[in-house]
Coordinates of C-alpha atoms in Angstrom, one line a residue:
M23 CA -37.7 38.4 11.7
A24 CA -34.0 37.6 11.7
D25 CA -32.9 34.1 10.8
A26 CA -32.2 31.9 13.8
I27 CA -28.8 30.4 14.1
R28 CA -28.9 26.6 13.8
S29 CA -26.5 23.8 14.5
S30 CA -25.7 21.2 12.0
D31 CA -27.7 18.6 14.0
D32 CA -30.8 20.7 13.7
S33 CA -30.5 21.3 10.0
P34 CA -28.6 18.5 8.1
A35 CA -29.9 19.6 4.7
P36 CA -30.3 23.4 4.4
S37 CA -32.7 24.7 1.9
P38 CA -32.4 27.9 -0.2
L39 CA -34.5 29.6 2.5
D40 CA -32.0 28.5 5.2
P41 CA -28.6 29.7 3.9
P42 CA -25.6 27.5 4.8
S43 CA -23.8 30.5 6.2
R44 CA -26.2 30.6 9.1
T45 CA -25.4 27.0 10.2
I46 CA -23.0 26.5 13.0
C47 CA -19.8 24.4 12.3
H48 CA -20.5 20.9 13.5
V49 CA -16.8 20.5 14.7
C50 CA -15.8 23.6 16.6
Q51 CA -19.4 24.9 17.4
K52 CA -18.0 28.4 17.3
Q53 CA -18.0 29.7 13.7
F54 CA -20.6 29.7 10.9
S55 CA -20.0 26.8 8.6
Q56 CA -19.1 27.5 4.9
Y57 CA -18.5 24.1 3.6
T58 CA -20.0 20.6 3.6
C59 CA -18.0 17.3 3.7
P60 CA -18.9 15.6 0.4
R61 CA -18.8 12.2 2.1
C62 CA -20.7 12.5 5.4
N63 CA -22.4 15.9 4.8
S64 CA -21.0 17.3 8.0
R65 CA -20.8 21.1 8.1
Y66 CA -17.4 22.7 8.8
C67 CA -16.0 26.2 8.7
S68 CA -12.3 25.8 8.0
L69 CA -9.5 23.5 6.8
Q70 CA -8.6 22.6 10.4
C71 CA -12.2 21.5 11.2
Y72 CA -12.4 19.6 7.9
K73 CA -9.2 17.7 8.8
S74 CA -10.3 17.0 12.4
H75 CA -13.9 16.0 11.9
S76 CA -13.0 12.5 10.7
V77 CA -9.6 11.4 9.4
R78 CA -11.0 8.2 8.0
C79 CA -13.7 10.1 6.2
T80 CA -11.4 12.7 4.6
E81 CA -8.7 10.2 3.6
S82 CA -11.0 7.5 2.2
F83 CA -13.1 10.0 0.3
M84 CA -10.1 11.6 -1.4
R85 CA -8.5 8.2 -2.2
E86 CA -11.7 6.7 -3.7
N87 CA -12.4 9.7 -5.8
V88 CA -8.8 9.9 -7.1
V89 CA -8.7 6.2 -7.9
E90 CA -12.0 6.4 -9.6
E91 CA -10.8 9.3 -11.7
L92 CA -7.7 7.5 -12.7
R93 CA -9.7 4.6 -14.1
H94 CA -11.4 7.0 -16.5
V95 CA -8.4 8.9 -17.6
Q96 CA -5.9 6.1 -17.8
S97 CA -5.2 6.8 -21.4
N98 CA -4.3 10.4 -20.7
D99 CA -0.7 10.5 -19.4
V100 CA -0.7 14.1 -18.3
T101 CA -3.9 13.8 -16.3
K102 CA -2.8 10.4 -14.9
R103 CA 0.3 12.0 -13.5
K104 CA -1.6 14.9 -12.0
M105 CA -4.1 12.7 -10.3
L106 CA -1.3 10.5 -8.9
D107 CA 0.3 13.7 -7.6
I108 CA -2.9 14.5 -5.7
L109 CA -3.1 11.0 -4.2
K110 CA 0.5 11.1 -3.1
R111 CA 0.2 14.5 -1.5
L112 CA -2.9 13.5 0.4
H113 CA -1.3 10.4 1.7
S114 CA 1.9 12.3 2.7
E115 CA -0.2 14.9 4.4
E116 CA -1.9 12.4 6.7
E117 CA 1.5 11.0 7.7
E118 CA 3.0 14.4 8.3
E119 CA 0.0 15.5 10.4
S120 CA 0.2 12.5 12.7
M121 CA 3.9 13.2 13.3
D122 CA 3.6 16.9 13.8
E123 CA 4.4 17.5 17.4
E124 CA 4.3 21.3 17.2
G125 CA 0.8 21.4 16.0
E126 CA 1.4 23.6 13.0
D127 CA -0.8 23.4 9.9
S128 CA 1.0 21.0 7.5
G129 CA -2.0 20.1 5.2
L130 CA -3.2 21.3 1.9
S131 CA -4.6 24.8 1.6
E132 CA -8.3 25.3 1.8
E133 CA -8.4 26.4 -1.8
I134 CA -6.8 23.2 -3.1
I135 CA -9.0 21.0 -0.9
E136 CA -12.1 22.7 -2.4
K137 CA -10.6 22.4 -5.9
I138 CA -10.1 18.7 -5.5
S139 CA -13.5 18.1 -4.0
S140 CA -15.1 19.8 -6.9
G141 CA -13.3 17.6 -9.4
G142 CA -10.8 20.2 -10.5
Q143 CA -7.1 19.5 -11.4
I144 CA -4.1 20.9 -9.6
S145 CA -0.4 21.1 -10.6
L146 CA 2.8 21.2 -8.7
D147 CA 2.8 25.0 -9.1
D148 CA -0.4 25.2 -7.0
L149 CA 1.5 23.8 -3.9
S150 CA 3.2 25.9 -1.3
A151 CA 7.0 25.5 -0.6
E152 CA 6.3 23.1 2.3
E153 CA 3.8 21.0 0.3
K154 CA 6.4 20.7 -2.5
K155 CA 9.0 19.6 0.0
R156 CA 6.7 16.9 1.4
F157 CA 5.9 15.8 -2.1
H158 CA 9.5 15.3 -3.1
R159 CA 10.1 13.4 0.2
A160 CA 7.3 11.1 -0.7
V161 CA 8.6 10.5 -4.2
A162 CA 12.1 9.8 -2.8
S163 CA 10.8 7.3 -0.4
G164 CA 9.3 5.2 -3.2
E165 CA 5.7 5.4 -1.8
L166 CA 4.4 6.8 -5.1
S167 CA 5.7 3.9 -7.1
R168 CA 3.7 1.5 -5.1
M169 CA 0.5 3.3 -6.1
I170 CA 1.2 2.7 -9.8
D171 CA 0.4 -0.5 -11.6
P172 CA 3.6 -2.1 -12.9
W173 CA 4.1 -1.8 -16.7
E174 CA 4.5 -5.0 -18.6
P175 CA 7.2 -4.6 -21.2
W176 CA 6.0 -5.2 -24.8
W177 CA 8.9 -7.5 -25.6
L178 CA 7.7 -10.0 -22.9
K179 CA 4.2 -10.2 -24.4
P180 CA 3.3 -13.2 -26.7
S181 CA 2.3 -10.7 -29.4
A182 CA 5.9 -9.5 -29.7
G183 CA 6.7 -12.7 -31.5
K184 CA 4.0 -12.0 -34.1
I185 CA 5.5 -8.8 -35.5
R186 CA 5.8 -8.7 -39.3
L187 CA 7.5 -6.1 -41.3
S188 CA 7.7 -5.6 -45.1
Q189 CA 10.8 -6.3 -47.1
D190 CA 11.8 -2.6 -46.9
G191 CA 11.5 -2.7 -43.1
T192 CA 8.2 -0.8 -42.8
Q193 CA 5.2 -1.9 -40.8
L194 CA 3.3 -4.6 -42.6
V195 CA -0.5 -4.1 -42.4
Q196 CA -2.5 -7.3 -42.6
P197 CA -5.2 -7.2 -45.3
L198 CA -8.8 -7.5 -44.2
A199 CA -9.2 -10.6 -46.5
R200 CA -6.5 -12.4 -44.6
K201 CA -8.3 -11.7 -41.3
E202 CA -11.5 -13.2 -42.7
E203 CA -9.8 -16.2 -44.1
S204 CA -8.1 -17.0 -40.8
G205 CA -11.5 -17.2 -39.0
L206 CA -10.3 -15.0 -36.2
S207 CA -12.3 -12.2 -34.6
E208 CA -11.1 -8.7 -34.7
A209 CA -9.9 -9.0 -31.1
D210 CA -7.7 -11.9 -32.1
T211 CA -6.1 -10.4 -35.2
D212 CA -2.6 -9.2 -35.4
G213 CA -3.6 -5.5 -35.6
S214 CA -5.4 -5.8 -32.2
C215 CA -2.7 -8.0 -30.6
L216 CA 0.1 -5.7 -31.7
S217 CA -1.5 -2.5 -30.4
D218 CA 1.0 -2.4 -27.5
I219 CA 4.0 -3.0 -29.8
P220 CA 5.9 0.1 -31.1
P221 CA 5.2 0.5 -34.8
G222 CA 8.0 0.0 -37.3
P223 CA 9.4 2.7 -39.5
E224 CA 7.0 4.7 -41.6
T225 CA 9.4 5.0 -44.5
P226 CA 11.5 2.3 -46.2
L227 CA 14.9 1.8 -44.6
L228 CA 17.9 2.8 -46.7
P229 CA 20.6 0.3 -47.7
L230 CA 23.9 0.7 -45.7
S231 CA 25.7 1.4 -49.0
K232 CA 23.8 4.7 -49.2
L233 CA 24.6 5.7 -45.6
S234 CA 28.3 5.1 -45.7
S235 CA 30.9 4.4 -48.3
T236 CA 32.9 2.2 -45.8
P237 CA 31.9 -1.3 -44.6
P238 CA 30.0 -1.3 -41.2
S239 CA 32.1 -1.9 -38.1
P240 CA 32.3 -5.5 -36.9
L241 CA 31.6 -4.1 -33.4
L242 CA 28.0 -3.1 -34.3
A243 CA 26.6 -6.1 -32.6
V244 CA 28.3 -5.1 -29.3
H245 CA 27.1 -1.5 -29.8
L246 CA 23.5 -2.8 -30.4
V247 CA 23.5 -4.5 -27.0
D248 CA 24.5 -1.2 -25.4
I249 CA 21.6 0.6 -27.1
I250 CA 19.1 -2.1 -26.3
Y251 CA 20.1 -2.1 -22.6
S252 CA 19.8 1.7 -22.3
Y253 CA 16.3 1.6 -24.0
C254 CA 15.0 -1.2 -21.7
F255 CA 16.5 0.6 -18.6
T256 CA 14.7 3.8 -19.5
V257 CA 11.3 2.5 -20.4
R258 CA 11.2 0.4 -17.2
L259 CA 12.4 3.4 -15.2
Y260 CA 9.5 5.4 -16.6
N261 CA 7.1 2.5 -16.3
G262 CA 6.5 2.5 -20.1
D263 CA 5.6 6.2 -20.2
C264 CA 8.8 7.7 -21.7
K265 CA 7.0 10.0 -24.1
A266 CA 5.4 11.9 -21.2
D267 CA 8.9 13.3 -20.5
A268 CA 10.7 12.7 -23.8
L269 CA 13.7 14.9 -23.0
G270 CA 14.1 13.6 -19.5
S271 CA 14.0 10.0 -20.6
L272 CA 16.6 10.7 -23.3
M273 CA 18.9 12.2 -20.8
V274 CA 18.7 8.9 -18.9
I275 CA 19.4 6.9 -22.1
L276 CA 22.4 9.1 -22.9
S277 CA 23.7 8.6 -19.3
V278 CA 23.4 4.8 -19.4
S279 CA 24.5 4.2 -23.0
S280 CA 28.2 4.5 -23.7
V281 CA 27.6 4.4 -27.5
L282 CA 24.8 7.1 -27.6
G283 CA 25.9 9.3 -24.7
Q284 CA 29.6 9.2 -24.6
S285 CA 30.5 8.3 -28.2
G286 CA 32.0 5.2 -26.8
Q287 CA 33.3 2.3 -28.9
P288 CA 33.2 -0.8 -26.7
E289 CA 35.1 -3.6 -28.3
T290 CA 33.8 -6.6 -26.3
M291 CA 30.4 -7.6 -25.0
L292 CA 31.9 -7.5 -21.5
E293 CA 33.0 -4.0 -21.9
A294 CA 29.6 -2.8 -23.1
L295 CA 27.7 -4.6 -20.4
S296 CA 30.1 -3.5 -17.6
Y297 CA 29.6 0.1 -18.5
C298 CA 25.8 -0.2 -18.5
L299 CA 25.8 -2.1 -15.2
E300 CA 28.2 0.5 -13.7
Q301 CA 25.7 3.3 -14.5
T302 CA 22.8 1.2 -13.2
C303 CA 24.7 0.8 -9.9
S304 CA 25.8 4.4 -9.7
P305 CA 24.4 6.8 -7.0
A306 CA 22.0 8.4 -9.6
Y307 CA 20.2 5.1 -10.3
R308 CA 21.1 2.8 -7.4
H309 CA 17.6 3.3 -5.8
V310 CA 16.0 1.6 -8.8
G311 CA 17.4 -1.8 -7.9
G312 CA 21.2 -1.8 -8.3
L313 CA 22.9 -4.9 -9.7
K314 CA 19.7 -7.1 -9.3
F315 CA 17.9 -4.7 -11.6
G316 CA 20.9 -4.7 -14.0
M317 CA 20.8 -8.4 -14.3
A318 CA 17.1 -8.3 -15.1
L319 CA 17.8 -5.8 -17.8
I320 CA 20.3 -8.2 -19.4
D321 CA 17.5 -10.7 -19.5
D322 CA 15.5 -8.1 -21.3
V323 CA 18.3 -7.7 -23.9
V324 CA 18.3 -11.5 -24.4
S325 CA 14.5 -11.5 -24.8
V326 CA 14.6 -8.7 -27.4
L327 CA 17.4 -10.4 -29.4
S328 CA 15.6 -13.7 -29.3
L329 CA 12.5 -12.2 -31.0
G330 CA 14.6 -11.4 -34.1
T331 CA 14.8 -8.7 -36.7
P332 CA 11.2 -7.3 -36.6
S333 CA 11.3 -6.6 -32.9
L334 CA 14.7 -5.1 -33.0
I335 CA 13.6 -2.7 -35.8
C336 CA 10.5 -1.8 -33.8
L337 CA 12.6 -1.1 -30.7
L338 CA 15.0 1.1 -32.6
S339 CA 12.2 2.9 -34.4
D340 CA 10.6 3.6 -31.1
L341 CA 13.9 5.0 -29.8
Q342 CA 14.2 7.2 -32.9
R343 CA 10.8 8.6 -32.4
L344 CA 11.6 9.3 -28.8
V345 CA 14.7 11.3 -29.9
Q346 CA 12.7 13.3 -32.3
A347 CA 10.1 14.0 -29.6
G348 CA 12.9 15.1 -27.3
E349 CA 14.2 17.5 -29.9
R350 CA 10.8 19.1 -30.3
E351 CA 10.4 19.3 -26.5
M352 CA 13.8 21.0 -26.1
K353 CA 12.8 23.8 -28.5
L354 CA 9.9 24.6 -26.2
E355 CA 11.9 24.6 -22.9
K356 CA 14.6 26.9 -24.2
P357 CA 17.5 26.0 -21.8
K358 CA 20.7 28.0 -21.6
R359 CA 22.3 28.5 -25.0
S360 CA 25.5 26.5 -24.3
R361 CA 23.6 23.7 -22.7
R362 CA 21.0 23.7 -25.5
T363 CA 23.7 23.4 -28.2
E364 CA 25.4 20.5 -26.3
V365 CA 22.2 18.5 -25.9
K366 CA 21.0 19.3 -29.4
N367 CA 24.3 17.9 -30.9
K368 CA 24.1 14.8 -28.7
L369 CA 20.5 14.1 -29.8
K370 CA 21.2 14.6 -33.5
L371 CA 24.2 12.2 -33.2
A372 CA 22.2 9.7 -31.3
E373 CA 19.4 9.8 -33.9
R374 CA 21.9 9.1 -36.7
K375 CA 23.4 6.2 -34.8
V376 CA 20.0 4.7 -34.0
Y377 CA 18.9 4.9 -37.6
F378 CA 22.2 3.4 -38.9
A379 CA 21.8 0.6 -36.4
M380 CA 18.2 0.0 -37.6
C381 CA 19.4 -0.2 -41.2
W382 CA 22.2 -2.5 -40.2
V383 CA 19.8 -4.8 -38.3
H384 CA 17.5 -4.9 -41.3
E385 CA 20.3 -6.4 -43.5
Q386 CA 21.5 -9.0 -41.1
P387 CA 20.5 -12.7 -41.4
G388 CA 17.8 -13.8 -38.9
E389 CA 20.0 -16.5 -37.4
A390 CA 22.5 -13.9 -36.1
W391 CA 20.2 -12.8 -33.3
P392 CA 19.7 -16.1 -31.4
A393 CA 23.5 -16.5 -31.5
L394 CA 24.0 -13.0 -30.1
A395 CA 21.4 -13.6 -27.4
T396 CA 23.3 -16.7 -26.3
I397 CA 26.5 -14.7 -26.0
V398 CA 24.8 -12.0 -23.9
A399 CA 23.3 -14.7 -21.6
A400 CA 26.7 -16.2 -21.2
E401 CA 28.1 -12.8 -20.3
K402 CA 25.5 -12.4 -17.6
K403 CA 26.7 -15.6 -15.9
A404 CA 30.3 -14.4 -16.1
V405 CA 29.5 -11.1 -14.4
L406 CA 28.1 -13.0 -11.4
V407 CA 31.2 -15.2 -10.9
H408 CA 34.5 -14.6 -9.2
E409 CA 37.7 -15.6 -10.9
D410 CA 37.9 -18.3 -8.3
G411 CA 34.4 -19.5 -9.0
K412 CA 32.7 -18.0 -5.9
R413 CA 29.5 -16.0 -6.1
V414 CA 30.0 -12.3 -5.7
G415 CA 26.7 -11.7 -3.9
K416 CA 28.5 -10.5 -0.7
S417 CA 30.4 -7.8 -2.6
S418 CA 29.1 -4.4 -3.2
D419 CA 27.6 -3.6 -6.6
E420 CA 30.3 -1.2 -7.5
D421 CA 33.1 -3.7 -6.6
I422 CA 31.5 -6.3 -8.8
I423 CA 31.3 -4.0 -11.8
R424 CA 34.6 -2.2 -11.4
G425 CA 36.7 -5.1 -10.4
K426 CA 38.9 -6.0 -13.3
T427 CA 39.5 -9.5 -12.2
L428 CA 36.0 -10.4 -11.0
V429 CA 34.7 -11.3 -14.5
E430 CA 36.0 -13.3 -17.4
E431 CA 35.5 -12.7 -21.1
V432 CA 33.4 -15.3 -22.9
E433 CA 35.5 -16.8 -25.7

């Protein structure tokens, strides 16, 4: 006897003897169902029926599963980005669908829906042209950033003040005996507290006399502020995840830093900060926060300088490793020959400058950094004041930075 056709109400849980293909779609009641909603077990036959059977069901299920997955793969940067992509596209799809007056299908393909439901991973290449367009619109709107937990800069953590380096500048490992004598648990020891701090150099830093036969420039303190600002800007822009896109983050650093990206030689603190702030307020990065964000970055520079030599060396060492990672990444991407040569030369020059700055910092007296931090803090106040003493809050960001008479040099 032939199998009888059943509706989903009659057979909520089909058995091997009652194939799912013989169950009528619970939504349209016209086609045989091929799929089951993993949240409410409703039977459906197509993507349209899946999307229309319960918006709340489909959206909440996908969101809960993606968030749960992110909790388990938080340490994997690549997987984290992929899962965030999924979440963003689903959220964008629901908004686009509600605004679609023409009734065209603007959702994910049925294959991708099934892949996500089964726990698989998808990439940007899996999306159609329209889906990619909606994804880029969602990123540009800033919706994606609100779904990511803000990163706490390592230089603002209490453990940043506990960094200890050896006399040659390398990372100092605390002996086990010292941990036992201190009476602290393993969770309270420096090794655990400093896990979020970039490690120091792996090899001893060379003396400046071996790097150059001429005395170091007296402007190195100004150049150091430029480098610190560009580093803080980039790691905040990437939410602390620069190494996931080493080459891209380096391009940001080179665009913000006059010293590393333009072979600039700023002669005053004002000149260095003005260039960095002008880049921050430029059309390329204005969406990040403009002048307000730039002022916060100057506070970051002050914080790093106040921590002293060990933190400065760890920051520069982290930047050096990022440059090296970018060089390796560039070899794999194989851009155009002319472009590759240009970027390669810039990265090599930047790496040499960062290493020289690291060796120079290592030889400076510790009391130099609080004094430099005070100068930078004073410059921040000067940038925010008119020559007539009025606040410049009503002016545009670019007018504030570019105006030659709006700021005064700190004596």
